[in-house]
Amino acid sequence: MELREWAPLVNLVNKIPVSVQRGLLFHDVSITCVDLVEEFMALGSNVGIVFWYNRKSGSVERLQTEHSNHLTCVRIISTVEFMVAAGDRQGLISIFQIPKEAPPDVCAELLLKAKPTERYTIRNVHRAVITDLVWSKNGMKLFSGDAAGVVVLNEINYQVKTCEAREIVNEKYHVVQMSLRKDKLLVSTTYRTVICSQEDLKRWRVTQVGKKDRKILSHFGTVFHDYHSQSRVLTTRSGFRLWVADLEGDVAQTLIFKELIKIPTAEVPIMNPSKHPIRIPTTFGKLYTFQDKFLLSVANDMMFVLDLDHMKVVASLTRLRKIIDIAVYKHEILIVESPRSLIRLSTLPDSSQATILCKHLDLFTTSDSDGQIVVADECLEQDSESANVSQASANGHSSVSANGDVVDGVTSLPPVEQSPSDGGSHHLITHMKKLELFETLNELKYDDSILFKSGRKTKRKHKTKINPIVEIGQIPKELEDDPGPAADPFGKIEN
């Protein structure tokens, strides 16, 4: 498994403003939480804005919440539309319903009826910091947990534009991590880990994982994971231990990694590692499933990739400055290292950032013959006559044909015969293919905007596309003042 950082995300970070103005004051913008899917990334900030990054086009949109509070958690689910949930320090939850782009074969009438981005705001449910959010697969249910131990089920009805929220469990302790599989919800707090199973529309059954209580309060994580081809509950314990339990909460096995952590493992290469001394971890924290077969854990700002089937640590990352937030999607890992630093780790490069040269990478790979050491020819000193002839031929004043005649000032030397076993012909063919490729790229027609032009650049004013976020139950001020046809797509939203 070649897990590494393929390219820095400097271009993405530079598109996020350094500061924003609130009244008369300017506030520095920091990245606080992150999540990703195949097409988009969502970056939460400390100013109440979710930056919606399109990984294919490279554009960034702003999703403004109702109140400019510090966002603590953001989660994406891709269904018929993209659903983005963001929780803040005040206990408010903002849900954005973002429509997907229509396929190119859709008729023009449907393209003109594009829906705007809609926002739901859930208030007066949580009174503490939102610590974790979990979507159901269909995007109709959102589970939210806070620092006071309250877990709430938010059910969204997209037809009538309503959201119903009700409390399902109150653990009285800080919710560290949640995980959902089918009708069972895992909730790990600083005190214990429980499995919540829905019995009917209003009642939930709570089962504790394991019979022994924790001796100390700690931020232990939990996750559903396929262990030996069976669905199991994995939860961390002190001393680099993992509990393996069934779906009823009965612990079947304890996995101990205390000695395995000390064995030197492959360090995940990153482009800007920290120069500070490596901190000694004490216990595992949150757990994530990576590539459906590995388990990823965070411990004291370090990351470990675990292989439970073979009981070994596959890779580790110990040169991070800090881990503010982490998101895992299939073979990708996104880490918020600092308020203005993002790290993408993956086993494959980002396909959305591919260029035309990627189609011909086989020409630039090192072959077996290129890797061999070839003995160079001897450097012999030229006599004066041969030096004069070579100098004259270089200047184009005289040339000798195959019979020794001078022809049009160009030297025509007899061809040198090479044996089939000579490796120089292979290098020559490869070199000619590269030259043909570069000539093809030079002949391509590029947009005038990316070509270099001397002189001062004039800024062109582009018309911004108005796509306001429509608050459910309210009408934007822009649409109240403009009764024209541009407001028709938004006016069809029913309360």
mmCIF file of N, CA and C in Angstrom, residues 27-32 44-49 51 68-71:
data_model
loop_
_atom_site.group_PDB
_atom_site.id
_atom_site.type_symbol
_atom_site.label_atom_id
_atom_site.label_comp_id
_atom_site.label_asym_id
_atom_site.label_seq_id
_atom_site.Cartn_x
_atom_site.Cartn_y
_atom_site.Cartn_z
ATOM 1 N N HIS A 27 -12.097 39.734 10.604
ATOM 2 C CA HIS A 27 -11.823 38.485 11.322
ATOM 3 C C HIS A 27 -10.998 37.575 10.426
ATOM 4 N N ASP A 28 -9.948 36.998 11.001
ATOM 5 C CA ASP A 28 -9.125 36.040 10.261
ATOM 6 C C ASP A 28 -9.915 34.756 10.022
ATOM 7 N N VAL A 29 -9.800 34.213 8.823
ATOM 8 C CA VAL A 29 -10.523 33.001 8.442
ATOM 9 C C VAL A 29 -9.631 31.792 8.680
ATOM 10 N N SER A 30 -10.143 30.831 9.432
ATOM 11 C CA SER A 30 -9.414 29.595 9.725
ATOM 12 C C SER A 30 -10.275 28.405 9.338
ATOM 13 N N ILE A 31 -9.630 27.347 8.860
ATOM 14 C CA ILE A 31 -10.327 26.102 8.537
ATOM 15 C C ILE A 31 -10.447 25.280 9.819
ATOM 16 N N THR A 32 -11.671 24.932 10.171
ATOM 17 C CA THR A 32 -11.925 24.243 11.438
ATOM 18 C C THR A 32 -12.359 22.792 11.269
ATOM 19 N N GLY A 44 -15.325 23.771 6.612
ATOM 20 C CA GLY A 44 -15.949 24.646 7.588
ATOM 21 C C GLY A 44 -14.958 25.649 8.135
ATOM 22 N N SER A 45 -15.441 26.805 8.557
ATOM 23 C CA SER A 45 -14.563 27.883 9.016
ATOM 24 C C SER A 45 -15.054 28.428 10.347
ATOM 25 N N ASN A 46 -14.277 29.349 10.891
ATOM 26 C CA ASN A 46 -14.610 29.971 12.165
ATOM 27 C C ASN A 46 -15.495 31.194 12.013
ATOM 28 N N VAL A 47 -15.917 31.512 10.781
ATOM 29 C CA VAL A 47 -16.769 32.685 10.539
ATOM 30 C C VAL A 47 -18.150 32.287 10.046
ATOM 31 N N GLY A 48 -18.520 31.025 10.210
ATOM 32 C CA GLY A 48 -19.854 30.589 9.838
ATOM 33 C C GLY A 48 -20.054 30.361 8.357
ATOM 34 N N ILE A 49 -19.002 30.149 7.603
ATOM 35 C CA ILE A 49 -19.093 29.931 6.163
ATOM 36 C C ILE A 49 -18.546 28.547 5.840
ATOM 37 N N PHE A 51 -17.073 26.535 2.799
ATOM 38 C CA PHE A 51 -16.505 26.730 1.469
ATOM 39 C C PHE A 51 -16.686 25.431 0.685
ATOM 40 N N SER A 68 -23.088 33.776 12.102
ATOM 41 C CA SER A 68 -21.651 33.638 11.809
ATOM 42 C C SER A 68 -20.918 33.085 13.013
ATOM 43 N N ASN A 69 -21.233 31.833 13.351
ATOM 44 C CA ASN A 69 -20.597 31.186 14.488
ATOM 45 C C ASN A 69 -19.458 30.281 14.032
ATOM 46 N N HIS A 70 -18.667 29.869 14.974
ATOM 47 C CA HIS A 70 -17.531 28.971 14.740
ATOM 48 C C HIS A 70 -18.062 27.571 14.432
ATOM 49 N N LEU A 71 -17.806 27.061 13.209
ATOM 50 C CA LEU A 71 -18.270 25.738 12.821
ATOM 51 C C LEU A 71 -17.328 24.682 13.384
#
